Every structure is written in C-alpha cells, then in structure tokens.
mmCIF file of C-alpha atoms and ligand atoms in Angstrom:
data_model
loop_
_atom_site.group_PDB
_atom_site.id
_atom_site.type_symbol
_atom_site.label_atom_id
_atom_site.label_comp_id
_atom_site.label_asym_id
_atom_site.label_seq_id
_atom_site.Cartn_x
_atom_site.Cartn_y
_atom_site.Cartn_z
ATOM 1 C CA MET A 1 -6.314 -56.902 -18.659
ATOM 2 C CA THR A 2 -3.591 -54.260 -18.141
ATOM 3 C CA THR A 3 -5.175 -51.803 -20.602
ATOM 4 C CA ALA A 4 -8.509 -52.040 -18.773
ATOM 5 C CA VAL A 5 -6.783 -51.169 -15.494
ATOM 6 C CA ALA A 6 -5.123 -48.055 -16.928
ATOM 7 C CA ALA A 7 -8.300 -46.581 -18.463
ATOM 8 C CA PRO A 8 -10.729 -44.550 -16.327
ATOM 9 C CA PRO A 9 -13.699 -46.637 -15.155
ATOM 10 C CA ALA A 10 -16.758 -46.910 -17.406
ATOM 11 C CA LEU A 11 -19.020 -46.526 -14.382
ATOM 12 C CA ALA A 12 -18.559 -46.069 -10.645
ATOM 13 C CA ALA A 13 -20.715 -46.260 -7.522
ATOM 14 C CA ARG A 14 -19.643 -44.151 -4.550
ATOM 15 C CA GLY A 15 -21.148 -44.829 -1.134
ATOM 16 C CA LEU A 16 -24.344 -45.958 -2.808
ATOM 17 C CA THR A 17 -27.095 -46.482 -0.230
ATOM 18 C CA CYS A 18 -30.806 -47.249 -0.550
ATOM 19 C CA HIS A 19 -33.273 -47.471 2.321
ATOM 20 C CA PHE A 20 -36.788 -48.875 1.953
ATOM 21 C CA GLY A 21 -38.444 -47.761 5.168
ATOM 22 C CA GLY A 22 -36.410 -49.417 7.907
ATOM 23 C CA LEU A 23 -34.633 -51.790 5.514
ATOM 24 C CA THR A 24 -31.212 -50.946 4.077
ATOM 25 C CA ALA A 25 -31.333 -52.739 0.718
ATOM 26 C CA VAL A 26 -27.990 -51.311 -0.480
ATOM 27 C CA ASP A 27 -25.505 -50.175 2.140
ATOM 28 C CA SER A 28 -22.597 -47.812 1.279
ATOM 29 C CA VAL A 29 -21.506 -49.749 -1.791
ATOM 30 C CA ASP A 30 -18.404 -48.647 -3.707
ATOM 31 C CA PHE A 31 -17.202 -50.258 -6.919
ATOM 32 C CA GLU A 32 -15.899 -49.432 -10.364
ATOM 33 C CA LEU A 33 -16.892 -51.041 -13.621
ATOM 34 C CA ARG A 34 -13.726 -51.052 -15.711
ATOM 35 C CA GLN A 35 -13.868 -50.267 -19.436
ATOM 36 C CA GLY A 36 -14.560 -53.446 -21.388
ATOM 37 C CA GLU A 37 -14.913 -55.807 -18.442
ATOM 38 C CA VAL A 38 -17.642 -58.238 -17.449
ATOM 39 C CA LEU A 39 -18.287 -57.704 -13.740
ATOM 40 C CA GLY A 40 -20.386 -60.368 -12.038
ATOM 41 C CA LEU A 41 -22.790 -59.389 -9.246
ATOM 42 C CA ILE A 42 -23.686 -62.262 -6.927
ATOM 43 C CA GLY A 43 -25.143 -62.824 -3.476
ATOM 44 C CA PRO A 44 -28.101 -64.519 -1.779
ATOM 45 C CA ASN A 45 -31.712 -63.663 -2.608
ATOM 46 C CA GLY A 46 -32.568 -60.294 -1.107
ATOM 47 C CA ALA A 47 -28.894 -59.209 -1.003
ATOM 48 C CA GLY A 48 -29.690 -56.013 -2.938
ATOM 49 C CA LYS A 49 -28.451 -56.964 -6.411
ATOM 50 C CA THR A 50 -31.528 -55.858 -8.373
ATOM 51 C CA THR A 51 -31.836 -52.719 -6.239
ATOM 52 C CA LEU A 52 -28.214 -51.834 -7.057
ATOM 53 C CA MET A 53 -29.039 -52.211 -10.763
ATOM 54 C CA ASN A 54 -32.169 -50.065 -10.286
ATOM 55 C CA LEU A 55 -30.041 -47.358 -8.647
ATOM 56 C CA ILE A 56 -27.675 -47.352 -11.636
ATOM 57 C CA SER A 57 -30.437 -47.286 -14.257
ATOM 58 C CA GLY A 58 -32.408 -44.530 -12.521
ATOM 59 C CA LEU A 59 -35.446 -46.654 -11.662
ATOM 60 C CA THR A 60 -34.811 -46.091 -7.959
ATOM 61 C CA SER A 61 -33.242 -42.992 -6.382
ATOM 62 C CA PRO A 62 -30.508 -43.621 -3.837
ATOM 63 C CA THR A 63 -30.913 -42.413 -0.241
ATOM 64 C CA SER A 64 -27.299 -41.274 -0.483
ATOM 65 C CA GLY A 65 -24.251 -41.806 -2.641
ATOM 66 C CA ASP A 66 -23.582 -41.361 -6.344
ATOM 67 C CA VAL A 67 -23.415 -43.185 -9.639
ATOM 68 C CA LEU A 68 -20.932 -41.874 -12.213
ATOM 69 C CA LEU A 69 -20.798 -42.733 -15.904
ATOM 70 C CA GLY A 70 -17.271 -41.703 -16.801
ATOM 71 C CA GLU A 71 -17.134 -38.170 -15.352
ATOM 72 C CA ARG A 72 -20.875 -37.630 -15.490
ATOM 73 C CA ARG A 73 -23.183 -37.978 -12.471
ATOM 74 C CA LEU A 74 -26.156 -40.195 -13.241
ATOM 75 C CA THR A 75 -27.654 -39.829 -9.756
ATOM 76 C CA GLY A 76 -31.221 -38.532 -9.909
ATOM 77 C CA LEU A 77 -31.559 -38.776 -13.699
ATOM 78 C CA PRO A 78 -34.686 -40.544 -14.998
ATOM 79 C CA PRO A 79 -34.301 -43.991 -16.645
ATOM 80 C CA HIS A 80 -34.822 -42.764 -20.230
ATOM 81 C CA THR A 81 -32.009 -40.229 -19.813
ATOM 82 C CA VAL A 82 -29.685 -42.868 -18.373
ATOM 83 C CA THR A 83 -30.506 -45.064 -21.389
ATOM 84 C CA ARG A 84 -29.795 -42.185 -23.796
ATOM 85 C CA LEU A 85 -26.404 -41.759 -22.142
ATOM 86 C CA GLY A 86 -25.559 -45.356 -23.072
ATOM 87 C CA VAL A 87 -26.613 -47.556 -20.142
ATOM 88 C CA ALA A 88 -29.119 -50.262 -21.151
ATOM 89 C CA ARG A 89 -30.563 -53.020 -19.007
ATOM 90 C CA THR A 90 -32.659 -56.167 -18.969
ATOM 91 C CA PHE A 91 -35.189 -56.996 -16.267
ATOM 92 C CA GLN A 92 -35.260 -60.026 -13.950
ATOM 93 C CA VAL A 93 -39.018 -60.121 -14.500
ATOM 94 C CA MET A 94 -39.439 -59.668 -18.229
ATOM 95 C CA ARG A 95 -41.709 -56.919 -19.461
ATOM 96 C CA PRO A 96 -42.260 -57.399 -23.189
ATOM 97 C CA PHE A 97 -45.114 -55.499 -24.805
ATOM 98 C CA GLN A 98 -47.761 -58.188 -25.259
ATOM 99 C CA GLY A 99 -49.653 -58.199 -28.551
ATOM 100 C CA LEU A 100 -46.618 -56.881 -30.427
ATOM 101 C CA THR A 101 -44.229 -59.000 -32.455
ATOM 102 C CA VAL A 102 -40.630 -59.710 -31.476
ATOM 103 C CA ARG A 103 -39.241 -57.169 -33.975
ATOM 104 C CA GLU A 104 -41.703 -54.491 -32.844
ATOM 105 C CA ASN A 105 -40.569 -55.007 -29.249
ATOM 106 C CA VAL A 106 -36.931 -54.673 -30.257
ATOM 107 C CA ALA A 107 -37.746 -51.599 -32.369
ATOM 108 C CA ILE A 108 -39.163 -49.876 -29.289
ATOM 109 C CA GLY A 109 -35.804 -50.506 -27.623
ATOM 110 C CA ALA A 110 -34.051 -48.951 -30.614
ATOM 111 C CA ARG A 111 -36.138 -45.761 -30.328
ATOM 112 C CA PHE A 112 -35.171 -45.327 -26.690
ATOM 113 C CA GLY A 113 -31.516 -45.890 -27.474
ATOM 114 C CA SER A 114 -28.397 -43.777 -27.122
ATOM 115 C CA ALA A 115 -28.183 -40.663 -29.326
ATOM 116 C CA GLY A 116 -31.966 -40.703 -29.590
ATOM 117 C CA GLY A 117 -32.159 -43.851 -31.715
ATOM 118 C CA PRO A 118 -33.525 -43.915 -35.261
ATOM 119 C CA GLY A 119 -35.982 -41.073 -35.841
ATOM 120 C CA ASN A 120 -38.858 -43.036 -37.304
ATOM 121 C CA MET A 121 -40.455 -46.436 -36.744
ATOM 122 C CA ARG A 122 -39.294 -47.759 -40.114
ATOM 123 C CA ALA A 123 -35.678 -47.063 -39.277
ATOM 124 C CA ALA A 124 -36.217 -48.541 -35.805
ATOM 125 C CA LEU A 125 -37.644 -51.730 -37.352
ATOM 126 C CA ALA A 126 -34.648 -51.955 -39.679
ATOM 127 C CA LYS A 127 -32.374 -51.607 -36.652
ATOM 128 C CA ALA A 128 -34.399 -54.307 -34.860
ATOM 129 C CA ASP A 129 -33.970 -56.656 -37.823
ATOM 130 C CA ASP A 130 -30.192 -56.068 -37.761
ATOM 131 C CA VAL A 131 -29.990 -56.883 -34.047
ATOM 132 C CA LEU A 132 -32.231 -59.957 -34.353
ATOM 133 C CA ASP A 133 -30.112 -61.170 -37.251
ATOM 134 C CA TRP A 134 -26.918 -60.588 -35.239
ATOM 135 C CA ILE A 135 -28.164 -62.618 -32.286
ATOM 136 C CA GLY A 136 -29.629 -65.389 -34.470
ATOM 137 C CA MET A 137 -33.295 -64.614 -33.771
ATOM 138 C CA ALA A 138 -34.285 -63.343 -37.219
ATOM 139 C CA PRO A 139 -36.644 -66.288 -37.911
ATOM 140 C CA LEU A 140 -38.705 -65.264 -34.862
ATOM 141 C CA GLY A 141 -38.963 -61.589 -35.839
ATOM 142 C CA ARG A 142 -42.622 -61.750 -36.771
ATOM 143 C CA ALA A 143 -43.664 -64.088 -33.952
ATOM 144 C CA GLU A 144 -46.035 -62.873 -31.240
ATOM 145 C CA ILE A 145 -44.490 -62.596 -27.786
ATOM 146 C CA SER A 146 -46.940 -65.133 -26.361
ATOM 147 C CA ARG A 147 -45.441 -67.854 -28.582
ATOM 148 C CA LEU A 148 -41.911 -67.548 -27.187
ATOM 149 C CA THR A 149 -40.242 -69.997 -24.809
ATOM 150 C CA THR A 150 -38.554 -68.655 -21.658
ATOM 151 C CA GLY A 151 -35.159 -68.874 -23.332
ATOM 152 C CA GLU A 152 -36.427 -66.966 -26.368
ATOM 153 C CA ARG A 153 -37.952 -64.285 -24.129
ATOM 154 C CA LYS A 154 -34.631 -63.868 -22.354
ATOM 155 C CA LYS A 155 -32.894 -63.417 -25.709
ATOM 156 C CA LEU A 156 -35.576 -60.908 -26.703
ATOM 157 C CA GLU A 157 -34.773 -58.901 -23.555
ATOM 158 C CA LEU A 158 -31.125 -58.914 -24.582
ATOM 159 C CA ALA A 159 -31.991 -57.916 -28.146
ATOM 160 C CA ARG A 160 -34.097 -55.005 -26.896
ATOM 161 C CA ALA A 161 -31.239 -53.760 -24.726
ATOM 162 C CA LEU A 162 -28.697 -54.191 -27.567
ATOM 163 C CA ALA A 163 -30.904 -52.182 -29.933
ATOM 164 C CA MET A 164 -30.220 -49.207 -27.643
ATOM 165 C CA ASP A 165 -26.519 -49.315 -28.640
ATOM 166 C CA PRO A 166 -25.307 -49.311 -25.046
ATOM 167 C CA THR A 167 -21.743 -48.734 -23.907
ATOM 168 C CA VAL A 168 -22.693 -50.274 -20.540
ATOM 169 C CA LEU A 169 -25.120 -53.205 -20.355
ATOM 170 C CA LEU A 170 -26.792 -54.316 -17.113
ATOM 171 C CA LEU A 171 -28.058 -57.912 -17.196
ATOM 172 C CA ASP A 172 -30.346 -59.159 -14.400
ATOM 173 C CA GLU A 173 -30.493 -62.974 -14.368
ATOM 174 C CA VAL A 174 -30.744 -63.385 -18.130
ATOM 175 C CA MET A 175 -30.119 -67.137 -17.829
ATOM 176 C CA ALA A 176 -32.762 -67.909 -15.189
ATOM 177 C CA GLY A 177 -35.308 -70.421 -16.483
ATOM 178 C CA CYS A 178 -33.219 -71.301 -19.547
ATOM 179 C CA ASN A 179 -32.419 -74.913 -20.435
ATOM 180 C CA PRO A 180 -28.753 -75.984 -20.735
ATOM 181 C CA ARG A 181 -28.599 -75.398 -24.490
ATOM 182 C CA GLU A 182 -30.116 -71.917 -24.108
ATOM 183 C CA ILE A 183 -27.661 -71.146 -21.294
ATOM 184 C CA GLY A 184 -24.793 -72.028 -23.625
ATOM 185 C CA ASP A 185 -26.330 -69.785 -26.314
ATOM 186 C CA VAL A 186 -26.774 -66.824 -23.982
ATOM 187 C CA MET A 187 -23.222 -67.185 -22.589
ATOM 188 C CA GLU A 188 -21.831 -67.159 -26.122
ATOM 189 C CA LEU A 189 -23.946 -64.119 -26.931
ATOM 190 C CA ILE A 190 -22.680 -62.234 -23.866
ATOM 191 C CA ARG A 191 -19.097 -63.000 -24.942
ATOM 192 C CA ARG A 192 -19.802 -61.637 -28.417
ATOM 193 C CA VAL A 193 -21.401 -58.456 -27.024
ATOM 194 C CA ASN A 194 -18.421 -57.939 -24.707
ATOM 195 C CA ALA A 195 -15.994 -58.575 -27.606
ATOM 196 C CA ARG A 196 -17.601 -55.588 -29.358
ATOM 197 C CA GLY A 197 -16.372 -53.419 -26.475
ATOM 198 C CA VAL A 198 -19.552 -53.265 -24.376
ATOM 199 C CA THR A 199 -18.897 -53.147 -20.612
ATOM 200 C CA ILE A 200 -21.203 -55.532 -18.721
ATOM 201 C CA LEU A 201 -22.579 -55.847 -15.179
ATOM 202 C CA LEU A 202 -24.079 -59.324 -14.821
ATOM 203 C CA ILE A 203 -26.343 -60.538 -11.999
ATOM 204 C CA GLU A 204 -26.289 -64.319 -12.154
ATOM 205 C CA HIS A 205 -26.913 -67.239 -9.820
ATOM 206 C CA LEU A 206 -25.442 -69.916 -12.066
ATOM 207 C CA MET A 207 -21.824 -70.122 -10.895
ATOM 208 C CA LYS A 208 -20.691 -71.906 -14.058
ATOM 209 C CA ALA A 209 -21.745 -68.821 -16.027
ATOM 210 C CA VAL A 210 -20.197 -66.411 -13.497
ATOM 211 C CA MET A 211 -16.881 -68.288 -13.539
ATOM 212 C CA GLY A 212 -16.943 -68.626 -17.336
ATOM 213 C CA LEU A 213 -17.877 -65.044 -18.247
ATOM 214 C CA CYS A 214 -16.682 -62.623 -15.588
ATOM 215 C CA HIS A 215 -13.317 -60.867 -15.316
ATOM 216 C CA ARG A 216 -14.153 -59.887 -11.722
ATOM 217 C CA VAL A 217 -17.023 -60.510 -9.310
ATOM 218 C CA LEU A 218 -18.703 -58.247 -6.733
ATOM 219 C CA VAL A 219 -20.455 -59.994 -3.844
ATOM 220 C CA LEU A 220 -23.312 -58.407 -1.885
ATOM 221 C CA HIS A 221 -24.764 -59.675 1.393
ATOM 222 C CA HIS A 222 -27.484 -57.784 3.284
ATOM 223 C CA GLY A 223 -26.820 -54.833 0.975
ATOM 224 C CA LYS A 224 -23.101 -54.668 1.837
ATOM 225 C CA ARG A 225 -20.143 -55.376 -0.408
ATOM 226 C CA ILE A 226 -18.421 -58.378 1.178
ATOM 227 C CA ALA A 227 -15.955 -59.188 -1.612
ATOM 228 C CA LEU A 228 -14.659 -57.935 -4.963
ATOM 229 C CA GLY A 229 -12.039 -59.849 -6.919
ATOM 230 C CA THR A 230 -11.353 -62.365 -9.652
ATOM 231 C CA PRO A 231 -13.813 -65.278 -9.884
ATOM 232 C CA THR A 232 -11.227 -67.558 -8.264
ATOM 233 C CA GLU A 233 -10.448 -65.131 -5.417
ATOM 234 C CA VAL A 234 -14.124 -64.675 -4.681
ATOM 235 C CA ALA A 235 -14.942 -68.409 -4.882
ATOM 236 C CA GLU A 236 -12.201 -69.100 -2.332
ATOM 237 C CA ASP A 237 -13.080 -66.230 0.007
ATOM 238 C CA PRO A 238 -14.310 -67.694 3.320
ATOM 239 C CA ALA A 239 -16.826 -64.853 3.811
ATOM 240 C CA VAL A 240 -18.361 -65.570 0.392
ATOM 241 C CA VAL A 241 -18.469 -69.319 1.019
ATOM 242 C CA GLU A 242 -20.159 -68.664 4.349
ATOM 243 C CA ALA A 243 -22.708 -66.126 3.041
ATOM 244 C CA TYR A 244 -23.509 -67.548 -0.346
ATOM 245 C CA LEU A 245 -21.618 -70.343 -2.017
ATOM 246 C CA GLY A 246 -21.753 -72.836 0.829
ATOM 247 C CA GLN A 247 -19.303 -75.491 1.845
ATOM 248 C CA ARG A 248 -20.385 -77.963 -0.819
ATOM 249 C CA TYR A 249 -19.572 -75.601 -3.681
ATOM 250 C CA ALA A 250 -16.144 -74.842 -2.195
ATOM 251 C CA GLU A 251 -15.398 -78.564 -1.792
ATOM 252 C CA SER A 252 -16.516 -79.446 -5.308
ATOM 253 C CA ARG A 253 -14.218 -76.684 -6.624
ATOM 254 C CA ARG A 254 -11.272 -77.995 -4.626
ATOM 255 C CA LYS A 255 -11.865 -81.513 -5.957
ATOM 256 C CA SER A 256 -12.214 -80.426 -9.574
ATOM 257 C CA ASN A 257 -9.007 -78.386 -9.275
ATOM 258 C CA ALA A 258 -7.065 -81.189 -7.600
HETATM 259 N N1 LIG B 301 -39.428 -51.376 -3.954
HETATM 260 C C1 LIG B 301 -39.129 -51.981 -2.801
HETATM 261 N N2 LIG B 301 -39.752 -51.637 -1.648
HETATM 262 C C2 LIG B 301 -39.429 -52.219 -0.468
HETATM 263 N N3 LIG B 301 -38.491 -53.170 -0.331
HETATM 264 C C3 LIG B 301 -37.839 -53.573 -1.452
HETATM 265 C C4 LIG B 301 -38.125 -52.998 -2.726
HETATM 266 N N4 LIG B 301 -37.317 -53.586 -3.654
HETATM 267 C C5 LIG B 301 -36.574 -54.484 -2.985
HETATM 268 N N5 LIG B 301 -36.884 -54.483 -1.662
HETATM 269 C C6 LIG B 301 -36.228 -55.286 -0.613
HETATM 270 O O1 LIG B 301 -34.848 -54.978 -0.684
HETATM 271 C C7 LIG B 301 -34.063 -56.145 -0.466
HETATM 272 C C8 LIG B 301 -33.167 -56.383 -1.645
HETATM 273 O O2 LIG B 301 -33.963 -56.813 -2.738
HETATM 274 P P1 LIG B 301 -33.353 -57.081 -4.171
HETATM 275 O O3 LIG B 301 -32.505 -55.936 -4.571
HETATM 276 O O4 LIG B 301 -34.494 -57.432 -5.066
HETATM 277 O O5 LIG B 301 -32.428 -58.364 -3.909
HETATM 278 P P2 LIG B 301 -31.756 -59.396 -4.918
HETATM 279 O O6 LIG B 301 -31.939 -58.905 -6.307
HETATM 280 O O7 LIG B 301 -30.332 -59.487 -4.483
HETATM 281 O O8 LIG B 301 -32.467 -60.707 -4.675
HETATM 282 C C9 LIG B 301 -35.056 -57.271 -0.190
HETATM 283 O O9 LIG B 301 -35.211 -57.399 1.194
HETATM 284 C C10 LIG B 301 -36.325 -56.774 -0.858
HETATM 285 O O10 LIG B 301 -37.466 -57.340 -0.252
HETATM 286 MG MG1 LIG B 302 -32.895 -59.734 -7.997
#
C-alpha cells in the first residue's frame, strides 16, 4: 500500500471528543483514513464506535475537535451537506422507508447523493436500478421492504449508500444478523466497492470479516483510541486482547498460525 501512504488522507479526525452529559463517549480521538483503504473500527459495546461515525457524518456535533475531508472541515456541517460532499453511511439500526419498494428506497439515496444526485425521480429510479443490478439485488427491486430478510435489508442499506456515489463510505455493523452465506456475500460486495476506489470505515464485531477486509484497524475502548495498526498487529496487541478480543481469541489465533 505504498501509494496509499504517500497520498493525503481521505478523511482525518483531530482530537475528536464528544460528551453526553457526564459521559465521554469519544475522547480525544485522532486518526486518518487513507485514500482507498478499508479501516476497521472495533471495540466493546459502548466503546464509542457509532458515536464516532455520527460525529463524522454530522448527525452529532463534537464537544471539541475536528473532522476533515481532504482539506475541508466537516465539523458542524449538517448530515445532508456531508453526504453531498461524498461521505455516505449505513445505520446500525436500519431505517428503510416502510411502505416503499426496495428501488424507491434506493432512489431516495440517489437524490441525496454527491453533486446533488439525479434531478428528477425518474433519473433517481434509473440510478437505483443500476445500483441494485450491480449488487445483485435487481430481482428484489419491486419488493416491499417488509418482505425482506435481515440480510437483504442490510444489502439494501448498502445499496442506498452506494446510490449516493460516495468517495468515503461509513459502514456500521452491516453484517450483524446475517447468516454465513449472506456474510460471505456482503464481504465480497465490500471488496468490490473498495476496488472501485471507495475509501471505507467499517464497524464490525465479526473478527473474521475484520481480518479479511481491513488494511488497518482502529480500536476504541471507553471512547479512547487504544490501538491502530494492521489487523495482525492489533490482534496481537495485549491491550486489545485485554479490552476486547479476550484470551481465547488470541490463543485460537496462535494455534491456527502455528
Ligand atoms: N445520544 C446519546 N445520548 C447519551 N448517551 C449516548 C448517546 N449515544 C450514545 N451514548 C452513550 O455513549 C457511549 C458510546 O455509545 P456508542 O457510540 O453507541 O458505542 P458503540 O457503537 O461502540 O457500541 C455509550 O455509553 C452510550 O450509551
Ligand atoms: Mg454501535
């Protein structure tokens, strides 16, 4: 990844901090998302992962610190502006528009996309059909949301974000609740999106997916960055084993590497 190292970062957080009353959910976090990389974001429940994503996407305002997209400060901008600038996200708790079809949901994503998206609904629907075709969901285009399985809903979330033509994609537990075949599908999809040049920040609990997809991994614990490195470095870091991975995971890794 030497080219990725030389290029300026796609996105950076500087001293990013978020208080909720007396709780510090994100505590002076610094990191850079390199152009074209997949950066994993892991840590125990309540570590501040989703809050960090909310701070980047403009859903939550930081108490202090900054988010930069290239040279541009995103701090304080509303979510729709952040999306227009090329940062799209999925939600841990899915929020599809009930009563609409799959393609209509994706079309709404397209209209909120970078560069303003297609001007009219017909163009947005055409864009939605392209994205659904690209991710292999075209047969479900006219299905009602209520008919979808969890795995299909997760792919719909991804499709909606992709319809925004992001340069940076934030994925919050897109594999949670998926069966093993769906997990394989979503991993393959993330690889294909990344191969198109999209930079990705990926919150994920499933270590197999983290190890298989990520170039580097950022670890949060009680809102603080406790590690940042390659998947192997992070998996072998005693502080990460202690806070999150646990002794059993470390031992099973040692055995499978032996
Ligand atoms: N809107 C909010 N108001 C108050 N506390 C919150 C809010 N959002 C998250 N928190 C708290 O911030 C901490 C971090 O939460 P979160 O970012 O969701 O963690 P993670 O995604 O790593 O599980 C938790 O203690 C959570 O209860
Ligand atoms: Mg979360």
